[in-house]
XYZ file of C-alpha atoms in Angstrom:
331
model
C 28.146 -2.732 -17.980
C 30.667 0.348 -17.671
C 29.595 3.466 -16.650
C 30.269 4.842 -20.208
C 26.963 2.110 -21.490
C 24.843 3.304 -18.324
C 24.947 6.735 -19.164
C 24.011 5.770 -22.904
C 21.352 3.324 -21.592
C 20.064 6.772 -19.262
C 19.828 8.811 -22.749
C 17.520 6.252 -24.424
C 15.669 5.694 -21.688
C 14.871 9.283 -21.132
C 14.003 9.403 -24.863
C 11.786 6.569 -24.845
C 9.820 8.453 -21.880
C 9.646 11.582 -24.276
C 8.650 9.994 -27.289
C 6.311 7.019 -26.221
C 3.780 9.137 -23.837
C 1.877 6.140 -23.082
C 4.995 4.423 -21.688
C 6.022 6.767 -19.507
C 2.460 6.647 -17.698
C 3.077 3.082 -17.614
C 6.416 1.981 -16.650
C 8.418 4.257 -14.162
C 12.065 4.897 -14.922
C 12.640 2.382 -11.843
C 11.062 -0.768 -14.052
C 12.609 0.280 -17.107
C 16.229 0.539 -15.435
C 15.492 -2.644 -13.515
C 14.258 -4.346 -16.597
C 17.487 -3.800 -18.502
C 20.417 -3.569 -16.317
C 21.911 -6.850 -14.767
C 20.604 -6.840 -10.726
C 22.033 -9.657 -8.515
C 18.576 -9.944 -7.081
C 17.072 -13.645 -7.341
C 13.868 -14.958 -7.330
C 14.950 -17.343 -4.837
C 15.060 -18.480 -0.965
C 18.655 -15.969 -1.052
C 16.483 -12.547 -1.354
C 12.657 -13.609 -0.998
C 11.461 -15.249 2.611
C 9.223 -18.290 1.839
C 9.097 -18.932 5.450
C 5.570 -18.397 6.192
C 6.516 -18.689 9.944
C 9.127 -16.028 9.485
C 7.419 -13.536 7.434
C 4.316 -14.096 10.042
C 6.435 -12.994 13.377
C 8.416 -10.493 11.744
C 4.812 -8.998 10.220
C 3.599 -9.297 13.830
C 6.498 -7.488 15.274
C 6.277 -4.374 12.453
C 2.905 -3.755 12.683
C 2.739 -3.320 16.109
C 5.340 -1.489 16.498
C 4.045 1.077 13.556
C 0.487 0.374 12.389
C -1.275 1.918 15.571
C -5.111 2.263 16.117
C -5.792 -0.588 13.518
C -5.908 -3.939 15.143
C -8.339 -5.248 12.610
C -6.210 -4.081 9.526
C -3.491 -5.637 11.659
C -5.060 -8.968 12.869
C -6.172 -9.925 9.252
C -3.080 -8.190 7.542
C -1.411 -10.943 9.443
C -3.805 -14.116 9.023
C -4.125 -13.406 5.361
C -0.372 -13.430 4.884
C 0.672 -16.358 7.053
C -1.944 -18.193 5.709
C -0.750 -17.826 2.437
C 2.664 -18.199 2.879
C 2.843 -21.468 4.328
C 0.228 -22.827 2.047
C 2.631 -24.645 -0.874
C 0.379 -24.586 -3.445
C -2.493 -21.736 -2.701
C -5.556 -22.404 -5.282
C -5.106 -18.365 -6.032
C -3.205 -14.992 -5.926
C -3.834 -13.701 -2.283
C -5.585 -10.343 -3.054
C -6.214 -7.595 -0.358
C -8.166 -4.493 -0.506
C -7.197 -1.787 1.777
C -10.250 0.992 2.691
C -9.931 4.146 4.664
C -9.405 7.818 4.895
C -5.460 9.032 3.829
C -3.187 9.126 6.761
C -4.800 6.346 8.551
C -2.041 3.849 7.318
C -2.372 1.874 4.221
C 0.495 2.799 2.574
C 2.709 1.646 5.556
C 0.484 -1.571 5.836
C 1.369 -2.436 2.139
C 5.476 -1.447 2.815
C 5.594 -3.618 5.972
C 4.363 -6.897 4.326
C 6.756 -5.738 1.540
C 9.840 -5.420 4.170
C 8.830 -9.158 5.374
C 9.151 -10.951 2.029
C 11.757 -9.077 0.412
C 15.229 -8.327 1.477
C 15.205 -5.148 -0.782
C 11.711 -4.022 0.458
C 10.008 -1.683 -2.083
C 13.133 -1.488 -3.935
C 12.848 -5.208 -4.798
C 12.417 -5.369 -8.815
C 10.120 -7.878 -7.497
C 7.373 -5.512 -6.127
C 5.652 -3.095 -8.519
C 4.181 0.273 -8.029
C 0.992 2.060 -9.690
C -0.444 4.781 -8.887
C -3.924 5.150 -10.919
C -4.088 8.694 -11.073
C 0.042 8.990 -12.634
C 0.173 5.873 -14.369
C -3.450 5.426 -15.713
C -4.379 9.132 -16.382
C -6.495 9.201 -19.613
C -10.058 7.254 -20.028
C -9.600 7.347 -23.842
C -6.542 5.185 -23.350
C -7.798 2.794 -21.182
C -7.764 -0.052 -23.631
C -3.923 0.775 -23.940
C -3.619 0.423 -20.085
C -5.490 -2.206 -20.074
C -3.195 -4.357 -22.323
C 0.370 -2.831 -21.175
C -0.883 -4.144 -17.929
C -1.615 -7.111 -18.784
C 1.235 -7.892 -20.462
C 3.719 -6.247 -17.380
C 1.889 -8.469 -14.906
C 2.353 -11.871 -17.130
C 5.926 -11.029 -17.672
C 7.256 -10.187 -14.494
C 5.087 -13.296 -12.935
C 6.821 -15.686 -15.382
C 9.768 -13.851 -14.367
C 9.068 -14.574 -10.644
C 5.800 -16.209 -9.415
C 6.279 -14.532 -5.806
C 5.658 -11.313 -7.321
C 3.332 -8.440 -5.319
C 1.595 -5.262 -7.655
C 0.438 -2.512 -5.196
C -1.972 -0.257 -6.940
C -2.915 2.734 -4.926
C -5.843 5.308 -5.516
C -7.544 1.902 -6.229
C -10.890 3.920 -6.292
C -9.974 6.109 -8.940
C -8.479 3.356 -11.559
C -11.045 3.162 -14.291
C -13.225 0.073 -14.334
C -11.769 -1.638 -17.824
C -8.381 -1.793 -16.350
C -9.939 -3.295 -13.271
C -11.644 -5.634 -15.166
C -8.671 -6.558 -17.366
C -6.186 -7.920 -14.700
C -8.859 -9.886 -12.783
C -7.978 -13.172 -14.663
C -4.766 -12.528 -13.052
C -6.484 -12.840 -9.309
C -9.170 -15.624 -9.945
C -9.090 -19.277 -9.508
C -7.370 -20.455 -12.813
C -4.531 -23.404 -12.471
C -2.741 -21.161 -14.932
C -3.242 -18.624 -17.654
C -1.727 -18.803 -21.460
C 0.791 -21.342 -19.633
C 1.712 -19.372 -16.328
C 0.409 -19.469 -13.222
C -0.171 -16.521 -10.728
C -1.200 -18.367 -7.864
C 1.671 -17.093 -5.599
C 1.341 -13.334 -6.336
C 0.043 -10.786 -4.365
C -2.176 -8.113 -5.092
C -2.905 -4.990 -2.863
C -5.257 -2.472 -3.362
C -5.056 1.193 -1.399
C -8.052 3.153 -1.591
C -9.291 6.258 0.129
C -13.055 4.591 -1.087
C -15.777 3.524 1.963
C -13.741 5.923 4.278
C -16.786 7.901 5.391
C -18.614 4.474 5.935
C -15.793 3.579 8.195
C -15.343 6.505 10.119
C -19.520 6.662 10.707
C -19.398 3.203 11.966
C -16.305 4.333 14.401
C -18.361 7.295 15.895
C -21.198 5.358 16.018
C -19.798 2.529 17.925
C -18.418 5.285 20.156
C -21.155 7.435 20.730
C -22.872 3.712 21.770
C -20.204 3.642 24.452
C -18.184 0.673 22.919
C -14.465 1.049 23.029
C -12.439 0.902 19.905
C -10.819 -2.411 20.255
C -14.686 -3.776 20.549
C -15.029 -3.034 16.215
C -14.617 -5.974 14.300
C -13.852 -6.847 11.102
C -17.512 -8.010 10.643
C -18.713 -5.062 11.934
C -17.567 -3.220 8.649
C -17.183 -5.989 6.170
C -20.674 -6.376 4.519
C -20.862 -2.629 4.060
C -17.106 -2.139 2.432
C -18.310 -5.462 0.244
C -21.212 -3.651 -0.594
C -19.250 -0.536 -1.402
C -16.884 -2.036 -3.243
C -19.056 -4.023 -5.720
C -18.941 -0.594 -7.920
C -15.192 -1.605 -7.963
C -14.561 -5.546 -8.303
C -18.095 -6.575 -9.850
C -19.226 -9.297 -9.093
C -16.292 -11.310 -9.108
C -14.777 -12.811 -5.879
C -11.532 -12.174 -6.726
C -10.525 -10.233 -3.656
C -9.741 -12.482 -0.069
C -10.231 -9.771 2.248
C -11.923 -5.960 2.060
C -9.925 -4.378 5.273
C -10.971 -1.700 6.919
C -8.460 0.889 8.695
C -10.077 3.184 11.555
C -9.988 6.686 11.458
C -7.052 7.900 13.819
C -7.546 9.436 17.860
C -4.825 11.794 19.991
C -3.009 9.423 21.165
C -2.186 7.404 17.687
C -1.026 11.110 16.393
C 0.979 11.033 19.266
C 2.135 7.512 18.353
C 2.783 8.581 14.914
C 4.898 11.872 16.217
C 7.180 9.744 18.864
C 7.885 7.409 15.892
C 8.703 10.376 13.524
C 10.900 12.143 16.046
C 12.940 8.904 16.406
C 13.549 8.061 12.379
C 14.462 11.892 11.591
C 17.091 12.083 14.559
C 15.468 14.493 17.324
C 15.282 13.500 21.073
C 11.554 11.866 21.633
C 9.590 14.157 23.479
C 6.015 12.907 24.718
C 5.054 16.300 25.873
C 6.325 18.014 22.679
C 4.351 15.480 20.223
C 1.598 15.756 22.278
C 1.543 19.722 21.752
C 1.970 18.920 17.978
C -0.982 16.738 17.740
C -3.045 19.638 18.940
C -1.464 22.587 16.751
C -1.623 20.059 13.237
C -4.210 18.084 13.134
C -8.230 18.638 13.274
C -10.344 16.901 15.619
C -13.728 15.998 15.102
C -16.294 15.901 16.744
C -15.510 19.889 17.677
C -16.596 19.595 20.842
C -15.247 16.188 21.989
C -11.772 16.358 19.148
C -12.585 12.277 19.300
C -11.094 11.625 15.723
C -8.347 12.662 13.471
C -9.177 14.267 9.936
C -6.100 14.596 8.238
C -4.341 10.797 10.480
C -0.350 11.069 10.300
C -0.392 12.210 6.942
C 0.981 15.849 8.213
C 3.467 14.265 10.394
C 6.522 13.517 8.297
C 6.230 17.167 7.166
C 6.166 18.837 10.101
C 8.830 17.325 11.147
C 11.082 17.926 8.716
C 9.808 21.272 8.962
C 10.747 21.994 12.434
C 13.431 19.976 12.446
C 14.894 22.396 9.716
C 14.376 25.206 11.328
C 15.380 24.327 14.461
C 12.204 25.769 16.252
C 9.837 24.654 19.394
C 7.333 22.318 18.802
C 4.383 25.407 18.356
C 1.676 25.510 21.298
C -1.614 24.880 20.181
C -3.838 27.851 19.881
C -6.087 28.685 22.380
């Protein structure tokens, strides 16, 4: 296609988003480009890592080099996928629900088992994208979400059965589009003549946060140390939690909790942030900044993180920019 075709092709596609409202909720201009302009991505062994062995020790490697305070997200982040990956012919779609407070990680959980499969990462036209609240805005047009959705996930999985949908802001996605791409997780051979048992499905929600952080202070106030939490620890009561979501079905493999954040994983977060945007790692510096940007609570012990690393990247960028000190913390 020459460039004089692409720049027609960018015209009707920015026409289509103004005319067909719906549409443009839907599909971003990503999946529409993607969709119909040639890509010399394969669904095949040359771009996607079936290597369950592979994909499990480069997983391992990622995540602890940049998931830090969550060794249970971690630990069955990792199981879940190496599990499934070597398994030839899994009975179902490997579905994992992500719970916690924003800034605690998720996102980056969900881009790191991305990296491992794909060689484009979250580029891949293999790996789709929603965000509830921007693609599924309106309750009155939840029956029309319901069925575009539908329809992109059956396409795209005859298209390529490896396939992973991310939907974030899981908790605020209304119920009826929940309920219309379960069939798509369950245990069925195949569906209207395709079968999704090799795609993934992750869900990112902010939902059972408080119920996690609680059960963190708790256990510390008890005198337990962090790394003493495990998954069963929080399990029944995200389960519970999340029946409001998934029903009654058993659709999802694992409900995983991520920990609310402490200093020294701020810290983590700041070193890390420091090295990707170019500046000289500074312990003492990030150290400083975790004080002056993020709130601490309980007040009198600053224990755990409100905001996590969600302020980080910012900040950075921010001082980085301006070419100032690293603030001391007030007080």
């Amino acid at each position: 296609m020459n460039s004089r075709n692409r720049k027609h092709l960018v015209v009707l596609l920015l026409l289509l988003v103004c005319t067909c409202r719906t549409d443009a909720f839907f599909r971003t201009f990503k999946d529409w480009y993607d969709k119909l302009t040639p890509s010399n991505e394969e669904c095949n062994e040359d771009w996607i890592s079936f290597d369950g062995r592979g994909v499990g020790k480069g997983l391992e490697a990622d995540l602890g080099r940049n998931l830090f305070g969550q060794h249970i997200a971690s630990d069955v982040i990792l199981n879940a996928m190496t599990g499934f990956m070597n398994n030839d012919n899994p009975k179902k779609s490997l579905v994992l629900s992500f719970h916690g407070r924003s800034g605690t990680g998720k996102s980056l959980a969900s881009q790191l088992i991305v990296k491992n499969i794909f060689k484009k990462g979250m580029d891949s036209r293999f790996v789709h994208f929603f965000n509830s609240i921007i693609n599924f805005p309106h309750a009155s047009q939840v029956e029309t979400y319901k069925s575009q959705l539908q329809h992109w996930i059956r396409g795209n999985v005859t298209n390529c059965a490896h396939s992973v949908f991310i939907f974030d802001e899981m908790d605020k996605m209304h119920p009826g589009i929940i309920d219309g791409i379960k069939p798509f997780m369950d245990y069925h051979y195949k569906l209207d003549g395709v079968s999704y048992q090799k795609a993934i499905f992750l869900f990112l929600s902010n939902g059972g946060g408080e119920i996690i952080r609680e059960s963190t202070l708790v256990s510390w106030k008890a005198g337990k140390k962090r790394e003493e939490l495990k998954l069963e620890d929080l399990e029944t009561a995200l389960s519970s939690f999340a029946f409001d979501y998934y029903g009654e079905s058993n659709v999802v493999d694992f409900f995983i909790p991520f920990l609310p954040l402490e200093h020294q994983h701020i810290v983590q977060c700041i070193m890390v942030g420091m090295v990707a945007m170019g500046l000289q790692p500074d312990h003492n510096k990030a150290c400083k900044m975790a004080d002056n940007i993020v709130n601490y609570i309980p007040d009198d012990e600053r224990r755990i993180s409100i905001p996590g690393c969600k302020k980080v990247a910012s900040r950075l960028r921010h001082f980085k920019q301006s070419n100032k000190e690293v603030p001391q913390p007030a007080g």
